[in-house]
CSV table of C-alpha atoms in Angstrom, one decimal:
chain,number,residue,atom,x,y,z
A,1,UNK,CA,149.7,-11.6,-70.6
A,2,UNK,CA,152.3,-8.8,-70.3
A,3,UNK,CA,155.1,-11.1,-71.3
A,4,UNK,CA,153.4,-11.7,-74.7
A,5,UNK,CA,153.8,-8.1,-75.9
A,6,UNK,CA,156.1,-7.8,-78.9
A,7,UNK,CA,157.4,-5.0,-81.1
A,8,UNK,CA,154.9,-3.7,-83.6
A,9,UNK,CA,155.7,-3.0,-87.2
A,10,UNK,CA,155.0,0.7,-86.6
A,11,UNK,CA,158.3,0.8,-84.7
A,12,UNK,CA,159.3,3.8,-82.4
A,13,UNK,CA,158.2,2.2,-79.2
A,14,UNK,CA,155.0,0.7,-80.4
A,15,UNK,CA,154.1,-2.8,-79.2
A,16,UNK,CA,151.3,-5.2,-79.9
A,17,UNK,CA,149.5,-8.0,-78.1
A,18,UNK,CA,147.3,-10.7,-79.5
A,19,UNK,CA,144.1,-11.2,-77.6
A,20,UNK,CA,142.6,-14.7,-77.9
A,21,UNK,CA,138.8,-14.6,-78.5
A,22,UNK,CA,138.1,-18.3,-79.0
A,23,UNK,CA,136.8,-19.7,-82.3
A,24,UNK,CA,134.0,-19.3,-84.8
A,25,UNK,CA,133.0,-21.2,-87.9
A,26,UNK,CA,136.1,-19.8,-89.7
A,27,UNK,CA,138.6,-20.9,-87.0
A,28,UNK,CA,140.5,-19.1,-84.2
A,29,UNK,CA,139.5,-15.5,-83.6
A,30,UNK,CA,141.8,-12.8,-82.2
A,31,UNK,CA,142.0,-9.1,-81.7
A,32,UNK,CA,145.2,-7.1,-81.5
A,33,UNK,CA,146.0,-4.4,-79.0
A,34,UNK,CA,148.7,-1.8,-79.9
A,35,UNK,CA,150.3,0.2,-77.2
A,36,UNK,CA,152.1,3.5,-77.2
A,37,UNK,CA,152.5,4.8,-73.7
A,38,UNK,CA,154.3,7.9,-72.3
A,39,UNK,CA,157.6,7.2,-70.4
A,40,UNK,CA,157.1,7.0,-66.6
A,41,UNK,CA,158.2,10.2,-64.8
A,42,UNK,CA,161.9,10.3,-63.8
A,43,UNK,CA,162.8,9.1,-60.3
A,44,UNK,CA,162.8,11.8,-57.6
A,45,UNK,CA,166.0,13.4,-56.3
A,46,UNK,CA,167.4,12.3,-53.0
A,47,UNK,CA,165.6,15.2,-51.2
A,48,UNK,CA,162.4,14.2,-53.0
A,49,UNK,CA,162.8,10.6,-51.9
A,50,UNK,CA,163.2,11.7,-48.3
A,51,UNK,CA,160.1,13.9,-48.4
A,52,UNK,CA,158.2,11.1,-50.0
A,53,UNK,CA,159.3,8.6,-47.3
A,54,UNK,CA,158.2,11.0,-44.5
A,55,UNK,CA,154.9,11.5,-46.2
A,56,UNK,CA,154.3,7.8,-46.5
A,57,UNK,CA,155.1,7.3,-42.8
A,58,UNK,CA,152.3,9.7,-41.8
A,59,UNK,CA,149.6,8.5,-44.2
A,60,UNK,CA,149.2,6.1,-47.1
A,61,UNK,CA,149.5,7.8,-50.5
A,62,UNK,CA,147.0,6.7,-53.1
A,63,UNK,CA,148.5,5.8,-56.5
A,64,UNK,CA,148.2,8.6,-59.1
A,65,UNK,CA,145.5,7.8,-61.6
A,66,UNK,CA,146.5,7.1,-65.2
A,67,UNK,CA,144.4,8.4,-68.1
A,68,UNK,CA,144.3,6.1,-71.1
A,69,UNK,CA,142.7,6.3,-74.6
A,70,UNK,CA,141.6,3.2,-76.5
A,71,UNK,CA,141.2,3.8,-80.2
A,72,UNK,CA,139.0,1.8,-82.6
A,73,UNK,CA,139.4,2.0,-86.4
A,74,UNK,CA,136.8,2.0,-89.1
A,75,UNK,CA,135.7,-0.3,-91.9
A,76,UNK,CA,138.4,-1.8,-94.2
A,77,UNK,CA,141.0,-0.3,-91.8
A,78,UNK,CA,143.6,-0.9,-89.2
A,79,UNK,CA,145.6,1.3,-86.8
A,80,UNK,CA,148.5,3.1,-88.4
A,81,UNK,CA,148.1,6.7,-87.1
A,82,UNK,CA,151.4,7.2,-85.1
A,83,UNK,CA,150.7,11.0,-85.1
A,84,UNK,CA,147.5,10.4,-83.0
A,85,UNK,CA,149.5,8.2,-80.6
A,86,UNK,CA,152.1,10.9,-80.2
A,87,UNK,CA,149.5,13.5,-79.6
A,88,UNK,CA,148.0,11.7,-76.6
A,89,UNK,CA,151.4,10.8,-75.3
A,90,UNK,CA,152.2,14.5,-75.3
A,91,UNK,CA,149.3,15.1,-73.0
A,92,UNK,CA,150.5,12.4,-70.6
A,93,UNK,CA,147.8,9.9,-71.7
A,94,UNK,CA,148.6,6.2,-72.3
A,95,UNK,CA,147.5,5.4,-75.8
A,96,UNK,CA,146.2,2.1,-77.1
A,97,UNK,CA,144.6,1.0,-80.3
A,98,UNK,CA,142.6,-2.0,-81.1
A,99,UNK,CA,142.5,-3.9,-84.4
A,100,UNK,CA,139.2,-5.7,-84.1
A,101,UNK,CA,138.7,-9.4,-85.1
A,102,UNK,CA,139.2,-10.0,-88.8
A,103,UNK,CA,140.7,-6.6,-89.4
A,104,UNK,CA,144.3,-5.6,-89.9
A,105,UNK,CA,146.7,-7.3,-87.6
A,106,UNK,CA,143.9,-9.6,-86.5
A,107,UNK,CA,142.8,-11.0,-89.9
A,108,UNK,CA,143.8,-14.6,-90.4
A,109,UNK,CA,144.0,-16.7,-93.6
A,110,UNK,CA,140.6,-18.0,-94.7
A,111,UNK,CA,138.6,-15.5,-92.7
A,112,UNK,CA,136.0,-13.2,-94.2
A,113,UNK,CA,137.4,-9.7,-93.9
A,114,UNK,CA,135.5,-7.7,-91.2
A,115,UNK,CA,132.7,-10.1,-91.2
A,116,UNK,CA,130.3,-10.2,-88.2
A,117,UNK,CA,126.5,-10.6,-87.9
A,118,UNK,CA,126.0,-8.8,-84.6
A,119,UNK,CA,127.9,-5.7,-83.6
A,120,UNK,CA,127.6,-6.7,-79.9
A,121,UNK,CA,130.1,-9.5,-80.6
A,122,UNK,CA,132.7,-6.8,-80.5
A,123,UNK,CA,132.0,-6.4,-76.8
A,124,UNK,CA,134.5,-9.3,-76.3
A,125,UNK,CA,137.2,-7.5,-78.3
A,126,UNK,CA,136.7,-4.3,-76.3
A,127,UNK,CA,136.5,-6.1,-72.9
A,128,UNK,CA,139.7,-8.0,-73.6
A,129,UNK,CA,141.5,-4.8,-74.7
A,130,UNK,CA,140.4,-2.9,-71.6
A,131,UNK,CA,141.6,-5.7,-69.3
A,132,UNK,CA,144.9,-6.0,-71.2
A,133,UNK,CA,145.7,-2.3,-71.2
A,134,UNK,CA,144.8,-2.0,-67.5
A,135,UNK,CA,147.2,-4.9,-66.7
A,136,UNK,CA,149.8,-3.3,-69.0
A,137,UNK,CA,149.7,0.0,-67.2
A,138,UNK,CA,149.6,-1.5,-63.7
A,139,UNK,CA,152.6,-3.7,-64.5
A,140,UNK,CA,154.5,-0.5,-64.9
A,141,UNK,CA,152.8,1.9,-62.4
A,142,UNK,CA,151.8,-0.4,-59.6
A,143,UNK,CA,149.0,-3.0,-59.0
A,144,UNK,CA,146.7,-0.5,-57.3
A,145,UNK,CA,147.0,2.3,-60.0
A,146,UNK,CA,143.6,3.6,-61.0
A,147,UNK,CA,143.2,3.5,-64.8
A,148,UNK,CA,140.6,5.8,-66.4
A,149,UNK,CA,139.8,4.8,-69.9
A,150,UNK,CA,138.3,6.9,-72.7
A,151,UNK,CA,137.2,5.5,-76.0
A,152,UNK,CA,138.1,7.1,-79.3
A,153,UNK,CA,136.7,5.7,-82.5
A,154,UNK,CA,136.4,6.3,-86.3
A,155,UNK,CA,133.5,5.7,-88.7
A,156,UNK,CA,132.1,2.1,-88.2
A,157,UNK,CA,134.2,1.9,-85.1
A,158,UNK,CA,132.3,5.0,-83.8
A,159,UNK,CA,129.1,3.1,-84.2
A,160,UNK,CA,130.5,0.0,-82.3
A,161,UNK,CA,132.0,2.2,-79.6
A,162,UNK,CA,128.7,4.2,-79.1
A,163,UNK,CA,126.6,1.1,-78.8
A,164,UNK,CA,129.1,-0.5,-76.3
A,165,UNK,CA,129.2,2.7,-74.2
A,166,UNK,CA,125.4,2.7,-74.1
A,167,UNK,CA,125.3,-0.9,-72.9
A,168,UNK,CA,128.1,-0.4,-70.4
A,169,UNK,CA,127.4,2.7,-68.3
A,170,UNK,CA,130.1,3.9,-65.9
A,171,UNK,CA,133.0,2.1,-67.7
A,172,UNK,CA,134.6,5.0,-69.5
A,173,UNK,CA,135.5,8.6,-68.8
A,174,UNK,CA,134.6,10.0,-72.2
A,175,UNK,CA,133.8,9.1,-75.9
A,176,UNK,CA,135.5,10.8,-78.8
A,177,UNK,CA,134.0,10.1,-82.2
A,178,UNK,CA,135.8,10.8,-85.5
A,179,UNK,CA,133.2,10.9,-88.2
A,180,UNK,CA,131.1,8.1,-86.8
A,181,UNK,CA,128.8,6.1,-89.1
A,182,UNK,CA,125.6,6.5,-87.2
A,183,UNK,CA,123.1,6.3,-90.1
A,184,UNK,CA,122.8,4.9,-93.6
A,185,UNK,CA,123.5,7.6,-96.2
A,186,UNK,CA,120.1,8.9,-97.3
A,187,UNK,CA,117.6,8.7,-94.5
A,188,UNK,CA,115.9,6.3,-92.0
A,189,UNK,CA,113.4,5.6,-94.8
A,190,UNK,CA,116.2,4.3,-97.0
A,191,UNK,CA,117.6,2.3,-94.1
A,192,UNK,CA,114.2,0.8,-93.2
A,193,UNK,CA,113.5,-0.2,-96.8
A,194,UNK,CA,117.0,-1.7,-97.2
A,195,UNK,CA,116.8,-3.6,-94.0
A,196,UNK,CA,113.5,-5.1,-95.0
A,197,UNK,CA,114.9,-6.3,-98.3
A,198,UNK,CA,118.1,-7.7,-96.8
A,199,UNK,CA,116.6,-9.5,-93.8
A,200,UNK,CA,115.7,-12.8,-95.6
A,201,UNK,CA,119.1,-12.9,-97.4
A,202,UNK,CA,121.0,-12.1,-94.1
A,203,UNK,CA,119.1,-14.8,-92.3
A,204,UNK,CA,119.5,-17.5,-95.0
A,205,UNK,CA,122.8,-16.6,-96.6
A,206,UNK,CA,124.6,-14.2,-94.3
A,207,UNK,CA,127.9,-14.4,-96.1
A,208,UNK,CA,126.3,-13.6,-99.5
A,209,UNK,CA,128.2,-10.8,-101.2
A,210,UNK,CA,126.2,-7.8,-102.3
A,211,UNK,CA,126.9,-6.2,-105.7
A,212,UNK,CA,128.1,-2.7,-105.0
A,213,UNK,CA,130.5,-0.4,-106.8
A,214,UNK,CA,134.1,-0.8,-105.8
A,215,UNK,CA,135.0,2.8,-105.1
A,216,UNK,CA,138.6,4.0,-104.5
A,217,UNK,CA,137.8,7.7,-104.0
A,218,UNK,CA,138.4,7.8,-100.2
A,219,UNK,CA,141.6,5.8,-100.5
A,220,UNK,CA,142.8,8.2,-103.1
A,221,UNK,CA,142.1,11.2,-100.8
A,222,UNK,CA,144.3,9.7,-98.0
A,223,UNK,CA,146.9,7.6,-99.6
A,224,UNK,CA,150.3,8.9,-100.6
A,225,UNK,CA,149.9,6.9,-103.8
A,226,UNK,CA,146.9,9.1,-104.6
A,227,UNK,CA,146.3,12.7,-103.4
A,228,UNK,CA,146.8,12.1,-99.7
A,229,UNK,CA,149.7,12.1,-97.3
A,230,UNK,CA,149.7,8.6,-95.7
A,231,UNK,CA,151.5,5.3,-96.3
A,232,UNK,CA,148.9,2.6,-96.2
A,233,UNK,CA,149.6,-1.2,-96.2
A,234,UNK,CA,147.8,-2.5,-99.2
A,235,UNK,CA,147.2,-5.8,-97.5
A,236,UNK,CA,145.6,-4.2,-94.4
A,237,UNK,CA,144.0,-1.2,-96.1
A,238,UNK,CA,143.2,-2.0,-99.8
A,239,UNK,CA,142.2,0.8,-102.2
A,240,UNK,CA,138.6,-0.4,-102.4
A,241,UNK,CA,136.3,-1.7,-99.7
A,242,UNK,CA,136.2,-5.3,-98.6
A,243,UNK,CA,133.2,-7.4,-99.8
A,244,UNK,CA,129.9,-6.2,-98.4
A,245,UNK,CA,128.1,-9.2,-97.0
A,246,UNK,CA,124.5,-9.5,-96.2
A,247,UNK,CA,124.9,-10.5,-92.5
A,248,UNK,CA,127.4,-7.6,-91.9
A,249,UNK,CA,125.4,-4.8,-93.4
A,250,UNK,CA,122.3,-6.2,-91.6
A,251,UNK,CA,124.2,-5.9,-88.3
A,252,UNK,CA,125.2,-2.3,-89.2
A,253,UNK,CA,121.6,-1.3,-90.1
A,254,UNK,CA,120.4,-2.8,-86.8
A,255,UNK,CA,123.0,-0.6,-85.0
A,256,UNK,CA,121.8,2.5,-86.9
A,257,UNK,CA,118.2,1.7,-85.9
A,258,UNK,CA,119.3,1.6,-82.2
A,259,UNK,CA,121.0,5.0,-82.6
A,260,UNK,CA,117.9,6.5,-84.3
A,261,UNK,CA,115.8,5.4,-81.2
A,262,UNK,CA,118.2,7.3,-79.0
A,263,UNK,CA,121.1,6.1,-76.8
A,264,UNK,CA,121.8,7.1,-73.2
A,265,UNK,CA,125.6,7.6,-72.9
A,266,UNK,CA,126.2,9.4,-69.7
A,267,UNK,CA,129.7,10.7,-70.3
A,268,UNK,CA,131.0,13.7,-72.3
A,269,UNK,CA,131.0,13.0,-76.0
A,270,UNK,CA,133.1,14.8,-78.6
A,271,UNK,CA,132.0,14.4,-82.3
A,272,UNK,CA,134.4,15.5,-84.9
A,273,UNK,CA,133.3,15.8,-88.5
A,274,UNK,CA,134.0,17.6,-91.8
A,275,UNK,CA,132.0,20.7,-92.7
A,276,UNK,CA,130.9,19.2,-96.0
A,277,UNK,CA,130.3,16.0,-97.8
A,278,UNK,CA,131.1,15.1,-101.5
A,279,UNK,CA,129.6,11.6,-102.0
A,280,UNK,CA,129.7,10.3,-105.6
A,281,UNK,CA,130.8,7.3,-107.7
A,282,UNK,CA,133.3,9.2,-109.8
A,283,UNK,CA,136.3,11.1,-108.5
A,284,UNK,CA,135.8,14.8,-107.8
A,285,UNK,CA,138.5,17.2,-106.7
A,286,UNK,CA,136.3,18.4,-103.9
A,287,UNK,CA,136.9,14.9,-102.3
A,288,UNK,CA,140.3,16.2,-101.3
A,289,UNK,CA,138.7,18.7,-98.9
A,290,UNK,CA,135.4,17.0,-97.7
A,291,UNK,CA,134.0,13.8,-96.4
A,292,UNK,CA,133.6,11.5,-99.5
A,293,UNK,CA,132.1,8.6,-97.5
A,294,UNK,CA,129.2,9.8,-95.2
A,295,UNK,CA,126.6,12.5,-95.1
A,296,UNK,CA,128.0,14.8,-92.3
A,297,UNK,CA,124.7,16.6,-91.8
A,298,UNK,CA,122.9,13.4,-91.1
A,299,UNK,CA,125.8,12.2,-88.9
A,300,UNK,CA,125.6,15.3,-86.7
A,301,UNK,CA,121.8,14.9,-86.4
A,302,UNK,CA,122.2,11.3,-85.2
A,303,UNK,CA,125.1,12.3,-83.0
A,304,UNK,CA,122.9,14.5,-80.9
A,305,UNK,CA,120.8,11.4,-80.0
A,306,UNK,CA,123.8,9.6,-78.3
A,307,UNK,CA,123.5,11.2,-74.9
A,308,UNK,CA,122.8,14.5,-73.0
A,309,UNK,CA,126.3,15.9,-73.3
A,310,UNK,CA,127.5,16.0,-76.9
A,311,UNK,CA,130.0,18.6,-78.3
A,312,UNK,CA,130.0,18.8,-82.1
A,313,UNK,CA,133.0,20.3,-83.9
A,314,UNK,CA,133.0,20.5,-87.7
A,315,UNK,CA,136.1,21.5,-89.8
A,316,UNK,CA,136.4,23.1,-93.1
A,317,UNK,CA,138.4,21.2,-95.7
A,318,UNK,CA,138.4,18.0,-93.6
A,319,UNK,CA,138.3,14.5,-95.0
A,320,UNK,CA,136.2,11.6,-93.7
A,321,UNK,CA,138.9,10.8,-91.1
A,322,UNK,CA,139.4,14.3,-89.9
A,323,UNK,CA,142.9,13.3,-88.6
A,324,UNK,CA,144.1,12.3,-92.0
A,325,UNK,CA,143.3,15.7,-93.5
A,326,UNK,CA,145.9,18.2,-94.7
A,327,UNK,CA,148.3,19.4,-91.9
A,328,UNK,CA,146.7,22.8,-91.4
A,329,UNK,CA,143.3,21.1,-90.8
A,330,UNK,CA,144.9,18.5,-88.5
A,331,UNK,CA,146.4,21.2,-86.4
A,332,UNK,CA,143.0,22.7,-85.8
A,333,UNK,CA,141.5,19.3,-85.0
A,334,UNK,CA,144.2,18.4,-82.5
A,335,UNK,CA,143.9,21.8,-81.0
A,336,UNK,CA,140.2,21.3,-80.5
A,337,UNK,CA,140.6,17.8,-79.1
A,338,UNK,CA,143.2,19.1,-76.6
A,339,UNK,CA,140.9,22.0,-75.5
A,340,UNK,CA,138.0,19.6,-75.0
A,341,UNK,CA,140.1,17.0,-73.3
A,342,UNK,CA,141.5,19.4,-70.8
A,343,UNK,CA,138.0,20.4,-69.9
A,344,UNK,CA,136.4,17.0,-69.7
A,345,UNK,CA,139.0,14.2,-69.5
A,346,UNK,CA,142.2,15.4,-67.9
A,347,UNK,CA,140.7,16.7,-64.7
A,348,UNK,CA,141.2,15.5,-61.2
A,349,UNK,CA,138.2,14.0,-59.3
A,350,UNK,CA,137.7,17.2,-57.1
A,351,UNK,CA,137.8,19.4,-60.2
A,352,UNK,CA,135.2,17.2,-61.9
A,353,UNK,CA,132.8,17.6,-58.9
A,354,UNK,CA,133.0,21.4,-59.3
């Protein structure tokens, strides 16, 4: 598998790998893993080699564990955040990102963008990515290298990652959620009513497109072509949302219902969110300094149901993706992530037991 890695369009040492996931009614299905790993440490000096040889003669030396982060994007999205990759690399963490099936690098002609009828289908994407990144690291660090993986995910990806972590205890070190979509905007009453109305349509015509407003407010807040700072590929991240199909939204609502009942994720969780929301059909200048997609108060309430150890950090003037906010905000966010990671992720096993 390692031989199939190729340079990614992000450049600067980024590579990508296509993960074959079989076929569905629309044809071949793939996911895409993007890698950006720190350079291995320099070879030891002659004296260092001698000491290492003597140490190995007396006792076997276990391989040094490698910390890795696997990032999962949100709806109508793909991985492009090189700044995030550089941040983790600066902490000595191997960074990988996953474009899920029918998103971004993984979308194939003739496929329904982002379409799925059960969020659990993404288990195959995550499992393939974790296997590939582990093999990728061990091909460089040694076949016996322990690899400790943490998940980081945004918006809809945060819902997918949370449900996966709940179903797969003991597989990851930590879960970092960037404005996760954990509940339908409004309340559980709205969700329940919506799910009841959608169920017949989702069952009989799952690819039926729902008539919803095509909003570009969030895109405007992040794109350099609008009021944001980021260069977005219009083919991979269009200004308005992809078509909302009955089967897909039904799958999301089912995921929200599972969260509302409470999950049992037994690893440290960091939830990052804006301090305020500005959700409206028409553009509002406040959307440049708030979450214009989700209700952050409801998000935090649901976030506390994910597991017993949840840290919530909210940031003034933050966008829906807190790491696409203005630079002063991003600096605060990255500072908080580093502080939290050094306490919960980047510890040695003995330190963890203490």
